[in-house]
């Protein structure tokens, strides 16, 4: 019954975009893990986690995202988040995700900020 | 018979299956819209109802497929009162606020976000109340915050 995620990967210069379609819940675990492994194999250090304003993200999904951020950090990669709704920006800020992954309104804004960041 | 529109109740009975919290989210959003809640406050309410229902399914009913979660919504005193009842024993303790730095460093497990979000987004939360059918969580979400 649970909707599965479809996650597409796209390379734009030195950035890989993980475009996550669907809701982010505990059921997203295998989809996020597989997509992240594939994204890492593409070789870029900079990653955009892109969702959309209609996505439902619950506590199970937040826990998965934090575990993913921890893996990204331990692999010395850089990550930002793009496209989520104002409500989930607020939620991510409350939880503390924004300390580790800045959030941008759009993929374009995320790309611009990553291009300007020479870390 | 006189009906007091300020104390109308909506009762939603959910099967104990993760995913069905979406039904309560949609119903609570419609209910809040009827009473003039702002779009931002409706989003808060949806998250509160979803996390309370998930908590009831996983920790209250402990995943038992034959159990139910009953979500009751009532508008009074310019707020929506949400009661989420399961058929379990209540919770022994409320988990502390998750520490994301410790979780990121694998020092803590990634748990406790649901209860944390309910506490952050709601105006009042009361845990571990006995009801006839089990444990219930009582939450007040005011129409206007601050």
Coordinates of C-alpha atoms in Angstrom, one line a residue:
Chain A
X1 CA 0.0 0.0 0.0
X2 CA 2.9 2.3 0.7
X3 CA 3.9 4.5 -2.2
X4 CA 7.4 3.7 -3.3
X5 CA 10.0 6.4 -4.0
X6 CA 11.4 7.0 -7.4
X7 CA 14.8 8.7 -7.0
X8 CA 16.5 9.9 -10.2
X9 CA 20.2 11.0 -10.2
X10 CA 21.5 13.8 -12.4
X11 CA 25.0 15.2 -12.7
X12 CA 25.3 18.9 -13.2
X13 CA 29.0 19.8 -13.3
X14 CA 30.5 18.8 -10.0
X15 CA 27.1 18.4 -8.3
X16 CA 24.9 15.3 -8.2
X17 CA 21.2 15.9 -7.7
X18 CA 19.2 13.1 -6.0
X19 CA 15.6 14.0 -7.1
X20 CA 13.3 12.2 -4.6
X21 CA 9.7 11.6 -5.9
X22 CA 7.1 10.6 -3.3
X23 CA 6.8 10.9 0.5
X24 CA 9.8 10.4 2.8
X25 CA 8.9 7.9 5.5
X26 CA 10.5 4.8 7.1
X27 CA 9.5 2.9 3.9
X28 CA 12.0 5.1 2.0
X29 CA 15.0 3.4 3.5
X30 CA 16.0 1.0 0.7
X31 CA 15.3 3.7 -2.0
X32 CA 17.4 6.4 -0.3
X33 CA 20.2 3.9 0.4
X34 CA 20.4 2.6 -3.1
X35 CA 20.2 6.1 -4.6
X36 CA 23.0 7.4 -2.3
X37 CA 25.3 4.4 -3.2
X38 CA 24.7 5.2 -6.9
X39 CA 25.2 8.9 -6.3
X40 CA 28.5 8.2 -4.6
X41 CA 29.7 6.0 -7.4
X42 CA 29.1 9.0 -9.8
X43 CA 32.1 10.6 -8.0
X44 CA 30.8 14.1 -7.2
X45 CA 31.5 15.5 -3.7
X46 CA 28.5 17.8 -3.7
X47 CA 25.0 16.4 -3.4
X48 CA 21.6 18.1 -3.6
X49 CA 18.7 16.2 -1.9
X50 CA 15.8 17.5 -3.9
X51 CA 12.2 16.9 -2.8
X52 CA 9.0 18.8 -3.5
X53 CA 6.5 21.0 -1.7
X54 CA 3.8 18.3 -1.8
X55 CA 5.9 15.6 -0.2
X56 CA 4.8 14.2 3.2
X57 CA 7.8 13.7 5.5
X58 CA 7.2 12.1 8.9
X59 CA 9.4 11.3 11.9
X60 CA 10.5 8.0 10.3
X61 CA 11.6 9.9 7.2
X62 CA 13.4 12.5 9.3
X63 CA 15.4 9.8 11.1
X64 CA 16.4 8.3 7.7
X65 CA 17.5 11.7 6.4
X66 CA 19.6 12.3 9.5
X67 CA 21.3 8.9 9.1
X68 CA 21.9 9.7 5.4
X69 CA 23.4 13.1 6.4
X70 CA 25.7 11.3 8.8
X71 CA 26.9 9.0 6.1
X72 CA 27.4 11.9 3.7
X73 CA 29.4 13.8 6.4
X74 CA 31.5 10.7 7.2
X75 CA 32.3 10.4 3.5
X76 CA 33.5 14.0 3.4
X77 CA 30.8 15.0 1.0
X78 CA 28.8 18.2 1.0
X79 CA 25.0 18.2 1.0
X80 CA 22.2 20.7 0.7
X81 CA 18.4 20.3 0.5
X82 CA 16.1 21.8 -2.1
X83 CA 12.5 22.1 -2.9
X84 CA 10.7 21.2 0.4
X85 CA 7.7 23.2 1.7
X86 CA 7.9 26.0 4.2
X87 CA 6.3 23.7 6.8
X88 CA 9.1 21.2 6.4
X89 CA 11.8 23.9 6.4
X90 CA 10.4 24.9 9.8
X91 CA 10.4 21.2 10.9
X92 CA 14.0 20.6 9.7
X93 CA 15.1 23.7 11.5
X94 CA 13.4 22.6 14.8
X95 CA 15.1 19.2 14.5
X96 CA 18.5 20.7 13.7
X97 CA 18.9 19.3 10.2
X98 CA 19.7 22.8 8.9
X99 CA 22.9 22.8 11.0
X100 CA 24.3 20.1 8.7
X101 CA 22.5 20.8 5.4
X102 CA 21.3 24.2 4.4
X103 CA 17.9 24.4 2.7
X104 CA 17.2 26.3 -0.6
X105 CA 13.9 27.0 -2.2
X106 CA 14.9 25.5 -5.6
X107 CA 17.4 23.3 -7.3
X108 CA 18.7 26.4 -9.1
X109 CA 19.3 28.3 -5.8
X110 CA 21.0 25.2 -4.4
X111 CA 23.3 25.0 -7.5
X112 CA 24.2 28.7 -7.3
X113 CA 25.1 28.4 -3.6
X114 CA 27.1 25.3 -4.1
X115 CA 29.0 26.9 -7.1
X116 CA 29.9 29.9 -4.9
X117 CA 31.1 27.6 -2.1
X118 CA 34.6 26.5 -2.7
X119 CA 34.9 24.2 0.3
Chain B
X1 CA -32.5 19.9 19.7
X2 CA -30.0 22.7 19.9
X3 CA -26.6 21.9 18.4
X4 CA -23.6 23.8 19.7
X5 CA -21.4 24.2 16.7
X6 CA -18.5 25.1 18.9
X7 CA -18.3 21.6 20.3
X8 CA -18.8 19.4 17.3
X9 CA -16.8 16.3 17.3
X10 CA -15.3 14.2 14.5
X11 CA -14.2 10.7 15.3
X12 CA -11.9 8.7 13.0
X13 CA -11.1 5.1 13.6
X14 CA -7.9 3.9 12.0
X15 CA -6.7 0.4 11.5
X16 CA -3.3 -0.2 13.2
X17 CA -1.4 0.0 9.9
X18 CA 1.3 2.6 9.3
X19 CA 0.2 4.8 6.4
X20 CA -3.4 5.1 7.5
X21 CA -2.4 8.2 9.6
X22 CA -2.8 10.0 6.3
X23 CA -6.6 9.5 6.6
X24 CA -6.6 11.3 10.0
X25 CA -4.3 14.0 8.5
X26 CA -6.7 14.7 5.7
X27 CA -9.7 14.8 8.0
X28 CA -8.0 17.1 10.5
X29 CA -7.0 19.4 7.7
X30 CA -10.6 19.7 6.4
X31 CA -11.9 20.2 10.0
X32 CA -9.4 23.0 10.7
X33 CA -10.2 24.7 7.4
X34 CA -13.9 24.7 8.3
X35 CA -12.9 26.6 11.5
X36 CA -10.7 29.1 9.7
X37 CA -7.3 27.9 10.7
X38 CA -4.5 29.4 8.6
X39 CA -2.7 27.1 6.0
X40 CA 0.5 27.1 8.2
X41 CA -1.4 26.1 11.3
X42 CA -3.2 23.4 9.3
X43 CA 0.2 22.0 8.3
X44 CA 1.2 22.0 12.0
X45 CA -2.0 20.1 12.9
X46 CA -1.4 17.5 10.1
X47 CA 2.0 16.8 11.4
X48 CA 0.8 16.6 15.1
X49 CA -2.0 14.2 14.1
X50 CA 0.2 12.1 12.0
X51 CA 2.9 11.7 14.6
X52 CA 0.4 11.0 17.4
X53 CA -1.3 8.3 15.3
X54 CA 2.0 6.7 14.3
X55 CA 3.1 6.8 17.9
X56 CA -0.1 5.1 18.9
X57 CA 0.2 2.4 16.3
X58 CA 3.9 1.6 16.9
X59 CA 4.4 2.2 20.7
X60 CA 0.8 2.1 22.1
X61 CA -0.6 -0.8 20.1
X62 CA 2.9 -2.2 19.5
X63 CA 2.1 -3.0 15.9
X64 CA -0.8 -5.4 16.7
X65 CA -2.8 -5.7 13.5
X66 CA -6.1 -6.3 15.2
X67 CA -5.8 -3.0 17.3
X68 CA -7.3 0.4 16.4
X69 CA -6.3 4.0 16.9
X70 CA -9.2 6.4 17.6
X71 CA -8.6 10.1 16.7
X72 CA -11.2 12.5 18.0
X73 CA -11.2 16.2 16.9
X74 CA -13.2 18.8 18.8
X75 CA -13.3 22.6 18.3
X76 CA -13.8 24.6 21.4
X77 CA -12.3 27.8 22.9
X78 CA -10.8 28.8 19.6
X79 CA -8.7 25.6 19.5
X80 CA -8.8 22.1 18.1
X81 CA -8.6 19.5 20.8
X82 CA -7.1 16.3 19.5
X83 CA -7.5 13.0 21.4
X84 CA -5.5 10.0 20.0
X85 CA -6.4 6.8 21.8
X86 CA -4.7 3.4 21.4
X87 CA -5.3 0.1 23.1
X88 CA -2.0 -0.1 24.9
X89 CA -0.7 0.7 28.3
X90 CA 0.6 4.2 27.8
X91 CA 4.2 5.3 27.6
X92 CA 6.6 4.7 30.5
X93 CA 8.5 7.9 29.9
X94 CA 8.6 10.8 27.4
X95 CA 11.9 10.6 25.4
X96 CA 14.2 13.6 25.8
X97 CA 14.6 16.0 22.9
X98 CA 16.7 14.2 20.2
X99 CA 20.2 15.6 20.1
X100 CA 21.1 15.7 16.4
X101 CA 24.8 16.1 17.0
X102 CA 24.9 13.0 19.1
X103 CA 22.8 11.1 16.5
X104 CA 25.1 12.3 13.6
X105 CA 28.1 11.0 15.6
X106 CA 26.4 7.6 16.2
X107 CA 26.2 8.3 20.0
X108 CA 22.4 8.2 20.1
X109 CA 19.8 6.3 18.1
X110 CA 17.7 8.4 15.7
X111 CA 14.5 8.2 17.8
X112 CA 12.1 10.6 19.5
X113 CA 11.3 12.9 16.6
X114 CA 7.6 12.3 16.6
X115 CA 7.0 13.2 20.2
X116 CA 9.4 16.1 19.9
X117 CA 7.5 17.5 17.0
X118 CA 4.2 17.1 18.7
X119 CA 5.5 19.0 21.8
X120 CA 7.1 21.8 19.6
X121 CA 4.1 22.3 17.4
X122 CA 1.2 21.9 19.8
X123 CA 0.1 24.4 22.5
X124 CA -0.7 21.8 25.1
X125 CA 0.2 18.1 25.3
X126 CA -0.9 15.6 28.0
X127 CA 0.5 12.0 27.9
X128 CA -0.4 8.7 29.5
X129 CA -4.0 9.2 30.4
X130 CA -6.1 6.2 31.1
X131 CA -9.3 5.8 29.1
X132 CA -11.7 2.9 28.9
X133 CA -10.0 1.5 25.8
X134 CA -6.4 2.2 26.7
X135 CA -3.9 5.0 26.6
X136 CA -4.7 8.4 25.1
X137 CA -2.7 11.5 24.1
X138 CA -4.5 14.8 24.5
X139 CA -3.3 17.7 22.5
X140 CA -4.6 21.3 22.1
X141 CA -3.8 23.2 18.9
X142 CA -4.8 26.9 19.1
X143 CA -6.1 28.6 16.1
X144 CA -3.7 31.5 16.6
X145 CA -0.3 30.9 18.1
X146 CA 1.6 33.4 20.3

